[in-house]
Coordinates of C-alpha atoms in Angstrom, one line a residue:
M236 CA -36.6 -11.6 23.1
K237 CA -35.3 -14.9 21.8
R238 CA -32.6 -17.1 23.4
T239 CA -31.2 -19.9 21.3
L240 CA -29.5 -22.8 23.0
A241 CA -27.5 -25.7 21.5
L242 CA -28.2 -29.0 23.4
G243 CA -26.5 -32.2 22.2
G244 CA -26.2 -30.7 18.7
V245 CA -29.9 -29.9 18.5
V246 CA -30.7 -26.2 18.3
A247 CA -33.8 -25.2 20.4
G248 CA -35.3 -21.8 20.0
L249 CA -37.1 -20.4 23.0
L250 CA -39.4 -17.5 22.4
A251 CA -40.7 -15.1 25.0
A252 CA -44.0 -14.1 23.5
A253 CA -44.9 -11.4 25.9
A254 CA -46.0 -8.3 24.1
V255 CA -44.5 -4.9 25.0
A256 CA -46.2 -1.5 24.8
A257 CA -43.2 0.6 24.0
P258 CA -40.9 -0.1 21.1
A259 CA -37.6 0.2 23.1
Q260 CA -36.7 -3.0 25.0
A261 CA -34.9 -3.4 28.3
D262 CA -31.1 -2.9 28.4
S263 CA -30.9 -6.6 29.1
D264 CA -31.3 -7.1 25.3
V265 CA -27.9 -5.4 24.8
A266 CA -24.7 -7.4 25.2
P267 CA -22.0 -5.8 27.4
P268 CA -20.0 -3.3 25.2
V269 CA -16.6 -4.4 23.9
N270 CA -13.7 -2.0 23.4
L271 CA -12.0 -2.1 20.0
A272 CA -9.4 0.7 20.6
N273 CA -9.9 2.1 24.1
T274 CA -7.2 4.8 24.0
N275 CA -6.3 7.6 21.6
F276 CA -2.8 6.1 21.2
A277 CA -4.2 2.6 20.5
A278 CA -6.5 4.1 17.9
K279 CA -3.6 6.0 16.3
Q280 CA -1.7 2.6 16.1
V281 CA -4.7 1.1 14.3
A282 CA -4.8 3.9 11.8
A283 CA -1.1 3.5 11.2
F284 CA -1.5 -0.2 10.5
W285 CA -3.9 0.6 7.6
Y286 CA -2.1 3.7 6.3
G287 CA 1.4 2.3 6.5
Q288 CA 3.4 0.6 3.7
G289 CA 1.6 2.6 1.0
K290 CA -1.8 1.4 2.4
A291 CA -0.8 -2.1 1.5
N292 CA -3.1 -3.7 4.1
L293 CA -6.1 -1.7 2.8
I294 CA -5.4 -2.5 -0.8
N295 CA -4.6 -6.2 -0.2
A296 CA -7.6 -6.8 2.1
T297 CA -10.1 -9.4 0.8
P298 CA -13.8 -9.8 1.3
Y299 CA -14.8 -11.5 4.5
N300 CA -16.4 -14.9 3.6
V301 CA -17.4 -16.2 7.0
E302 CA -21.0 -17.4 7.1
T303 CA -21.7 -15.9 3.6
T304 CA -23.4 -18.1 1.1
L305 CA -26.3 -20.4 2.2
P306 CA -26.8 -23.6 0.3
T307 CA -29.6 -23.9 -2.2
K308 CA -33.1 -23.8 -0.8
H309 CA -31.8 -23.2 2.7
V310 CA -33.8 -20.0 2.8
S311 CA -37.5 -20.7 3.6
T312 CA -40.6 -18.9 4.7
G313 CA -40.0 -17.5 8.1
G314 CA -41.9 -15.9 10.9
A315 CA -40.6 -12.4 11.2
S316 CA -43.1 -10.1 12.8
A317 CA -43.3 -6.7 14.6
D318 CA -43.1 -6.8 18.4
S319 CA -44.7 -3.4 18.7
K320 CA -45.8 -0.3 16.7
A321 CA -43.7 0.6 13.6
G322 CA -41.5 3.6 13.9
V323 CA -38.4 5.5 12.6
V324 CA -35.5 7.4 14.1
G325 CA -34.7 10.4 12.0
S326 CA -31.7 10.6 9.7
S327 CA -29.3 13.5 9.5
G328 CA -31.6 15.0 6.9
D329 CA -35.1 13.6 7.5
Q330 CA -37.0 13.2 4.3
K331 CA -40.3 12.2 2.8
A332 CA -40.8 8.8 1.3
A333 CA -39.7 8.3 -2.3
T334 CA -42.8 8.4 -4.5
S335 CA -41.7 6.6 -7.6
N336 CA -39.1 4.2 -9.0
L337 CA -36.0 6.1 -10.2
K338 CA -33.9 5.2 -13.1
N339 CA -30.8 7.0 -11.9
I340 CA -29.9 6.4 -8.3
N341 CA -27.6 8.8 -6.4
L342 CA -25.5 6.6 -4.2
P343 CA -25.3 7.4 -0.5
K344 CA -22.2 9.0 1.0
T345 CA -22.8 7.1 4.2
T346 CA -21.9 3.7 2.8
G347 CA -18.3 2.4 2.8
K348 CA -16.2 -0.6 3.9
V349 CA -15.1 -1.7 7.4
F350 CA -11.7 -3.2 7.5
F351 CA -10.4 -5.6 10.2
I352 CA -8.1 -8.6 10.8
G353 CA -10.0 -11.8 10.5
A354 CA -9.6 -15.0 12.6
D355 CA -7.1 -16.1 9.9
N356 CA -4.9 -13.1 10.9
K357 CA -5.3 -11.6 7.4
P358 CA -6.9 -8.2 6.4
H359 CA -10.6 -8.4 5.3
W360 CA -13.5 -6.1 4.7
C361 CA -17.3 -5.9 4.8
S362 CA -19.9 -3.3 3.7
A363 CA -21.2 -0.9 6.3
T364 CA -23.0 2.4 6.7
S365 CA -23.0 5.5 8.9
V366 CA -26.2 5.9 11.0
Q367 CA -27.5 9.0 12.7
S368 CA -26.7 9.5 16.4
Q369 CA -26.4 12.3 19.0
W370 CA -22.6 12.3 18.6
K371 CA -22.5 11.6 14.8
N372 CA -20.2 8.7 15.4
L373 CA -22.1 5.5 14.7
V374 CA -21.6 2.7 12.1
A375 CA -23.9 -0.3 11.4
T376 CA -23.0 -3.6 9.8
A377 CA -23.5 -7.3 10.2
G378 CA -22.6 -8.7 13.6
H379 CA -20.0 -11.1 12.3
C380 CA -18.2 -8.2 10.6
V381 CA -17.4 -7.0 14.2
Y382 CA -17.6 -10.0 16.5
D383 CA -15.3 -12.9 15.9
T384 CA -17.5 -15.9 15.4
V385 CA -14.6 -18.2 14.3
S386 CA -11.9 -18.0 17.0
N387 CA -12.4 -17.5 20.7
K388 CA -11.7 -13.7 20.6
A389 CA -14.5 -11.3 21.3
T390 CA -14.1 -8.9 18.4
L391 CA -12.1 -8.6 15.2
D392 CA -8.8 -6.7 15.4
K393 CA -7.9 -3.3 14.0
W394 CA -11.4 -2.3 13.1
V395 CA -11.9 0.8 11.0
F396 CA -14.7 2.3 8.8
I397 CA -13.9 4.1 5.6
P398 CA -16.9 5.7 3.9
G399 CA -16.6 6.0 0.1
Y400 CA -13.5 3.8 0.0
Y401 CA -12.1 3.1 -3.4
Q402 CA -8.8 1.3 -4.2
G403 CA -6.8 2.9 -1.3
K404 CA -8.5 6.2 -1.4
T405 CA -10.1 7.6 1.8
P406 CA -12.1 10.6 0.6
W407 CA -13.7 11.5 4.0
G408 CA -11.0 10.0 6.2
I409 CA -10.6 6.8 8.2
Y410 CA -12.7 6.2 11.3
V411 CA -11.2 3.9 14.0
G412 CA -13.7 1.8 15.9
K413 CA -13.9 2.5 19.6
T414 CA -16.7 0.4 21.1
A415 CA -18.9 -2.4 19.7
Y416 CA -22.5 -3.0 20.6
T417 CA -24.8 -5.9 19.7
H418 CA -27.7 -7.9 20.9
Y419 CA -27.2 -10.3 23.9
D420 CA -28.4 -13.3 21.8
F421 CA -25.9 -12.7 19.1
D422 CA -23.0 -12.2 21.5
N423 CA -23.8 -15.3 23.6
Y424 CA -25.6 -17.7 21.2
E425 CA -24.6 -16.4 17.7
D426 CA -28.3 -16.0 17.0
G427 CA -28.7 -15.2 13.3
D428 CA -31.9 -13.3 14.0
R429 CA -29.7 -10.7 15.9
N430 CA -26.7 -10.7 13.5
Y431 CA -26.2 -6.9 13.5
A432 CA -23.8 -4.5 15.3
F433 CA -23.4 -0.8 16.0
V434 CA -19.9 0.6 16.5
T435 CA -18.9 4.0 17.8
V436 CA -16.0 5.5 16.0
Y437 CA -13.5 8.2 16.8
N438 CA -13.3 11.4 14.7
G439 CA -12.0 10.7 11.3
V440 CA -8.3 11.3 10.4
Q441 CA -6.3 11.8 7.3
V442 CA -2.6 11.4 6.9
T443 CA -0.3 14.4 6.5
D444 CA 3.0 12.6 6.6
V445 CA 4.4 9.1 6.8
A446 CA 7.9 8.3 8.0
V447 CA 9.2 4.7 7.9
D448 CA 12.4 3.5 9.7
K449 CA 14.0 0.1 10.2
V450 CA 13.5 -1.4 13.5
K451 CA 15.9 0.1 16.0
N452 CA 19.2 -1.8 16.5
W453 CA 18.5 -2.9 20.0
V454 CA 15.8 -5.1 18.5
D455 CA 16.9 -5.7 15.0
N456 CA 20.4 -7.0 16.0
R457 CA 19.2 -8.9 18.9
K458 CA 18.3 -12.6 19.1
F459 CA 15.8 -13.9 21.5
E460 CA 16.2 -17.3 23.1
T461 CA 12.4 -18.1 23.1
K462 CA 9.5 -17.0 21.0
A463 CA 7.9 -15.7 24.2
D464 CA 10.8 -13.3 24.7
A465 CA 10.5 -12.1 21.1
E466 CA 6.7 -11.5 21.5
K467 CA 7.4 -9.5 24.7
A468 CA 9.9 -7.3 22.8
R469 CA 7.4 -6.8 20.0
K470 CA 4.7 -5.8 22.4
E471 CA 7.0 -3.3 24.0
L472 CA 7.8 -2.0 20.5
E473 CA 4.2 -1.7 19.6
L474 CA 3.4 0.2 22.9
K475 CA 6.2 2.7 22.3
T476 CA 5.6 3.4 18.6
T477 CA 2.7 4.5 16.4
G478 CA 2.9 1.5 14.0
W479 CA 4.8 -1.7 13.6
A480 CA 4.9 -3.6 10.3
G481 CA 6.8 -6.8 10.5
E482 CA 7.0 -10.3 12.0
I483 CA 8.9 -12.6 14.3
K484 CA 11.2 -14.8 12.4
P485 CA 12.8 -18.0 13.6
V486 CA 16.5 -18.5 13.0
V487 CA 18.6 -21.6 13.6
D488 CA 21.4 -21.2 16.2
Y489 CA 24.0 -23.5 14.7
R490 CA 26.3 -23.0 17.7
T491 CA 23.8 -24.6 20.2
V492 CA 23.0 -28.3 20.0
V493 CA 19.8 -29.3 21.8
R494 CA 20.4 -32.6 23.4
N495 CA 16.7 -33.1 24.5
R496 CA 14.4 -32.1 21.6
H497 CA 11.7 -29.5 22.3
D498 CA 9.3 -27.3 20.4
E499 CA 11.9 -24.5 19.9
S500 CA 14.5 -26.8 18.4
Q501 CA 15.0 -28.0 14.8
K502 CA 16.4 -31.1 13.3
E503 CA 18.6 -30.3 10.3
Y504 CA 20.8 -32.4 8.0
V505 CA 24.3 -31.0 8.0
N506 CA 27.7 -31.7 6.5
I507 CA 30.4 -33.7 8.3
L508 CA 32.1 -30.5 9.6
W509 CA 29.1 -29.4 11.5
W510 CA 28.4 -32.9 12.6
A511 CA 31.9 -33.2 14.0
Y512 CA 31.4 -29.9 15.8
A513 CA 28.1 -31.2 17.3
Q514 CA 29.9 -34.4 18.5
G515 CA 32.3 -32.2 20.6
W516 CA 35.4 -32.9 18.5
G517 CA 36.4 -29.3 18.4
D518 CA 35.0 -25.7 17.7
N519 CA 37.4 -25.3 14.8
Y520 CA 35.2 -27.6 12.6
A521 CA 32.3 -25.1 12.6
T522 CA 34.6 -22.4 11.1
L523 CA 36.1 -24.4 8.3
S524 CA 34.6 -23.0 5.1
S525 CA 37.2 -24.6 2.8
P526 CA 38.6 -27.7 4.5
S527 CA 41.6 -29.5 3.0
E528 CA 41.4 -33.0 1.6
Q529 CA 43.3 -34.2 4.6
D530 CA 40.7 -32.5 7.0
I531 CA 38.0 -34.4 5.2
K532 CA 39.8 -37.7 5.3
D533 CA 40.6 -37.3 9.0
I534 CA 36.9 -36.6 9.9
A535 CA 35.7 -39.4 7.7
S536 CA 38.1 -41.8 9.3
K537 CA 36.9 -40.8 12.8
I538 CA 33.3 -41.2 11.7
N539 CA 34.1 -44.6 10.4
T540 CA 35.4 -45.7 13.8
Q541 CA 32.0 -44.7 15.2
R542 CA 30.3 -47.7 13.6
G543 CA 32.6 -50.3 15.2
G544 CA 32.8 -52.4 12.1
T545 CA 29.0 -52.6 11.7
T546 CA 26.3 -50.4 10.2
E547 CA 25.3 -49.0 13.7
F548 CA 26.8 -45.7 14.7
K549 CA 27.5 -44.4 18.2
V550 CA 26.6 -40.7 18.3
S551 CA 26.2 -37.9 20.9
R552 CA 22.7 -37.0 22.1
G553 CA 21.0 -34.4 19.9
T554 CA 22.7 -35.8 16.8
G555 CA 22.1 -38.8 14.5
V556 CA 22.7 -40.5 11.2
T557 CA 20.6 -42.1 8.5
V558 CA 22.2 -45.2 6.8
T559 CA 21.0 -46.4 3.4
R560 CA 22.3 -49.1 1.2
V561 CA 23.4 -47.9 -2.3
S562 CA 25.0 -49.2 -5.5
K563 CA 28.7 -49.7 -6.0
E564 CA 28.5 -47.1 -8.8
E565 CA 27.2 -44.4 -6.3
F566 CA 29.9 -45.4 -3.9
N567 CA 32.6 -45.0 -6.5
G568 CA 31.1 -41.7 -7.7
A569 CA 31.9 -39.9 -4.4
K570 CA 34.7 -37.4 -4.8
Y571 CA 37.1 -38.1 -1.8
G572 CA 38.4 -41.4 -0.3
D573 CA 39.4 -44.9 -1.1
D574 CA 37.9 -48.4 -1.5
E575 CA 36.8 -48.5 2.2
I576 CA 35.4 -45.0 2.9
R577 CA 34.5 -42.1 0.6
V578 CA 33.0 -38.5 1.0
S579 CA 30.7 -36.6 -1.4
A580 CA 31.8 -33.2 -2.9
D581 CA 29.5 -31.2 -0.6
Y582 CA 30.7 -33.1 2.5
K583 CA 27.1 -34.1 3.4
T584 CA 27.4 -37.8 2.7
V585 CA 29.9 -40.4 3.8
Y586 CA 30.0 -43.8 2.0
F587 CA 31.5 -47.0 3.4
A588 CA 31.9 -50.6 2.3
Y589 CA 30.7 -53.4 4.6
N590 CA 30.2 -57.1 4.1
N591 CA 30.2 -57.0 0.3
G592 CA 27.8 -54.1 0.3
W593 CA 28.0 -50.3 0.0
Y594 CA 26.2 -47.8 2.2
K595 CA 25.8 -44.0 2.5
V596 CA 25.4 -42.0 5.7
T597 CA 23.8 -38.6 6.1
F598 CA 24.1 -36.6 9.3
W599 CA 21.6 -34.6 11.4
V600 CA 21.9 -32.3 14.4
N601 CA 19.1 -31.0 16.6
F602 CA 19.9 -27.2 16.8
D603 CA 18.3 -24.6 19.0
I604 CA 15.9 -22.0 17.5
D605 CA 16.3 -18.3 18.3
Y606 CA 14.0 -15.5 17.2
I607 CA 14.5 -12.0 15.7
L608 CA 12.2 -9.2 14.9
K609 CA 12.1 -8.1 11.3
G610 CA 10.2 -5.1 10.1
K611 CA 9.7 -1.4 10.1
I612 CA 8.5 1.3 12.5
V613 CA 5.8 3.4 10.8
D614 CA 5.4 6.9 12.3
I615 CA 2.3 8.6 10.9
A616 CA 1.3 12.3 11.3
L617 CA -2.5 12.6 11.3
K618 CA -5.0 15.5 11.2
D619 CA -8.5 15.4 12.6
V620 CA -11.2 15.8 10.0
G621 CA -14.2 15.8 12.3
T622 CA -17.0 13.4 13.1
L623 CA -18.4 10.8 10.7
G624 CA -21.9 12.3 10.6
A625 CA -20.6 15.8 10.0
N626 CA -18.7 14.5 6.9
V627 CA -21.1 12.1 5.3
G628 CA -24.3 12.3 7.2
G629 CA -26.1 9.4 8.9
Q630 CA -29.0 7.2 7.9
G631 CA -32.0 7.0 10.2
L632 CA -33.4 3.7 11.7
A633 CA -36.7 2.0 10.9
Y634 CA -38.1 -0.8 13.0
N635 CA -41.2 -3.0 13.0
Q636 CA -41.9 -2.1 9.4
K637 CA -44.5 -4.0 7.4
I638 CA -43.3 -7.0 5.5
G639 CA -43.5 -6.2 1.9
S640 CA -42.0 -2.7 2.2
A641 CA -39.8 -1.6 -0.6
V642 CA -36.1 -1.1 0.3
F643 CA -32.9 -0.1 -1.5
V644 CA -29.8 -2.2 -0.7
F645 CA -26.4 -0.6 -1.0
G646 CA -23.1 -2.5 -0.7
Y647 CA -19.9 -3.8 -2.3
P648 CA -20.9 -7.3 -3.7
S649 CA -18.0 -9.5 -4.8
G650 CA -17.2 -13.1 -5.4
S651 CA -18.8 -15.5 -7.9
H652 CA -22.1 -17.0 -8.4
P653 CA -22.2 -20.8 -7.8
D654 CA -21.8 -21.3 -11.6
G655 CA -18.5 -19.5 -11.4
N656 CA -19.6 -16.2 -13.0
Y657 CA -18.1 -13.1 -11.4
A658 CA -20.7 -10.4 -11.7
F659 CA -19.2 -8.0 -9.2
T660 CA -15.7 -7.0 -8.3
G661 CA -16.3 -5.5 -4.8
K662 CA -14.4 -2.3 -5.9
T663 CA -17.4 -0.1 -6.4
L664 CA -20.7 0.6 -4.5
K665 CA -23.7 -1.1 -6.1
W666 CA -27.5 -1.0 -5.4
A667 CA -30.5 -3.3 -5.5
Y668 CA -34.2 -2.6 -5.0
G669 CA -37.1 -4.8 -4.0
K670 CA -39.7 -5.7 -1.5
T671 CA -39.1 -7.6 1.7
F672 CA -40.5 -11.0 2.4
K673 CA -40.4 -13.3 5.4
A674 CA -37.5 -15.7 5.5
A675 CA -35.7 -18.3 7.7
A676 CA -32.3 -19.8 7.6
P677 CA -31.8 -22.7 10.1
A678 CA -28.2 -23.0 9.2
L679 CA -27.7 -19.5 10.7
K680 CA -29.9 -20.3 13.8
A681 CA -32.3 -17.8 12.2
E682 CA -36.1 -18.2 12.0
E683 CA -37.2 -14.5 11.9
L684 CA -35.3 -13.0 8.9
V685 CA -36.4 -10.9 6.0
G686 CA -35.3 -11.4 2.4
I687 CA -35.1 -9.4 -0.8
K688 CA -34.6 -10.6 -4.3
S689 CA -31.1 -9.5 -5.3
S690 CA -28.2 -10.8 -7.5
F691 CA -25.6 -9.4 -5.0
T692 CA -23.0 -12.1 -4.6
G693 CA -21.7 -12.8 -1.1
E694 CA -18.5 -11.9 0.7
G695 CA -18.2 -8.2 0.2
S696 CA -22.0 -7.6 0.2
I697 CA -22.2 -8.8 3.8
G698 CA -23.1 -5.8 6.0
S699 CA -24.8 -4.0 3.1
S700 CA -27.4 -1.4 4.3
W701 CA -31.1 -1.9 3.6
L702 CA -32.6 1.6 3.4
Y703 CA -36.3 2.2 3.7
R704 CA -37.8 5.4 2.2
Y705 CA -34.5 6.3 0.5
S706 CA -34.5 9.9 -0.8
N707 CA -32.6 10.1 -4.1
T708 CA -32.2 13.8 -3.6
K709 CA -30.8 13.8 0.0
R710 CA -29.2 10.3 -0.4
L711 CA -30.7 9.4 3.0
G712 CA -33.3 7.1 4.3
Y713 CA -33.9 4.7 7.2
L714 CA -31.7 1.7 7.9
N715 CA -34.1 -1.3 8.0
G716 CA -31.6 -4.2 7.7
V717 CA -28.1 -5.4 7.0
T718 CA -27.2 -8.3 4.7
I719 CA -25.9 -11.3 6.7
A720 CA -26.0 -13.9 3.9
V721 CA -27.0 -14.6 0.3
S722 CA -28.4 -17.7 -1.4
D723 CA -29.4 -19.4 -4.6
T724 CA -32.9 -20.3 -3.6
D725 CA -34.1 -21.8 -7.0
G726 CA -31.1 -24.0 -7.7
N727 CA -30.0 -22.4 -11.0
K728 CA -26.5 -21.7 -9.6
R729 CA -27.1 -17.9 -9.5
I730 CA -27.4 -16.0 -6.3
D731 CA -31.0 -14.5 -6.2
T732 CA -31.6 -13.6 -2.5
S733 CA -30.1 -11.5 0.3
V734 CA -31.3 -11.9 3.9
S735 CA -31.2 -9.7 6.9
P736 CA -32.4 -9.8 10.5
Y737 CA -35.8 -8.2 11.0
F738 CA -35.3 -4.8 12.7
D739 CA -37.7 -4.7 15.6
G740 CA -37.9 -3.0 19.1
E741 CA -35.0 -5.1 20.3
T742 CA -32.8 -3.7 17.4
L743 CA -33.9 -0.3 18.4
A744 CA -32.8 -0.9 22.0
V745 CA -29.3 -1.9 20.9
Y746 CA -29.1 1.2 18.6
Q747 CA -30.4 3.6 21.2
Y748 CA -27.9 2.3 23.8
A749 CA -25.0 2.6 21.4
A750 CA -26.1 6.0 20.2
K751 CA -25.7 7.5 23.8
F752 CA -21.9 7.4 23.8
A753 CA -19.4 9.9 22.6
S754 CA -16.0 8.8 21.1
G755 CA -13.7 11.8 20.9
K756 CA -10.7 12.5 18.8
I757 CA -7.5 10.5 18.0
V758 CA -5.4 13.6 17.5

């Protein structure tokens, strides 16, 4: 068990070197579980979010690029080693080891994408895989594709797994995350050597019908005085409906002048009619859409008296003017007025002559900001399609395996090499093959990683499954790692290495703990 502490900016790794006889570690290695969607209704809302609006959120999601590409030569020889005897936990179709290199690889049904809302409040995805468990409901991926390492939130929002995902298609359904499990050291210290997570998921669902309505009138036609009031109304709406697709929009309340500026007010430059209204000269000015020339002259004359024969104006609180010297030609170009005071055609500028000079005045008012909800209610009818494992199977788990073992890597690489070349789109499942080697990446607080030579570019490949003894016939093997970063280790501006935590007895402990819990159905 390793605990990593940051003291004065210096990372100090503390290793407990005591050997253990059994591969499974104490439950103290497991961080407290975190609920992702802890009720059936909440899970249905998550599914509605991804299925609504023609699956726009799924289709528009981008690869998650947090902690993805390590700088050149930041992967070095590490010290990964077994903490006990090597072992495996059987897959859903236990198999013998592959005996030769195969030219044609049958891709696993277990692999897919996890979708979630990132710390930037935008939809993103990582690679992930189904793993075998008692309840056939477990998904494995990189820890930072579940736990929010950017903001202060515990986990990423609206987390779902879609095996076999391709451009909006969900061939075996969508599986909403229920509870997330990871190692104590990753949860508390973001220890890169423990950057993995196991997530229990509800039974899969498919959509049978989608109905979209505008937000009900009691919300859509109602303005809220504060953003907090609007957020409360949105929360109530979300709690009462399956799905909500929309936003809180600020709107200027031109009838309310804020005399003491605050965060929910806005300074706006206005025409002389609105400015006259804001001075308290009469409500009728705010309703004049086509003022007469006499109206304009009357207001301009009253404004002119505000300056008391100087360039300094007396104004009401919450209003103001900006005075700028201009040329005589600009003064004469104004549409209305005489040799002393003139007004522009759009009524937004007043010009006056003073002390052999010419000046223009623009007017501002500090208005109140109200808020409205704009969007749609998405009501989705779902059908249950069964457990994840029943539909796609589940990979086994291998731990404490010998360094130098051959593994297949399956994922959705995307993004460019450092030289700008885009080798992968992230749209289709790809594979790589190689032998593991010891690695370390201090930038990730990781000294006990394993690496594999691979051209997988970052972003989408994060969370890719490393499968030991993969059977091309059964499309199953033993999960022995998950990609957490990639690197160009030789400096030729081409990604050549993927790295993963070394799966040992502590990994097994997290897996075994997560595998004990059932999830149930959404519908």
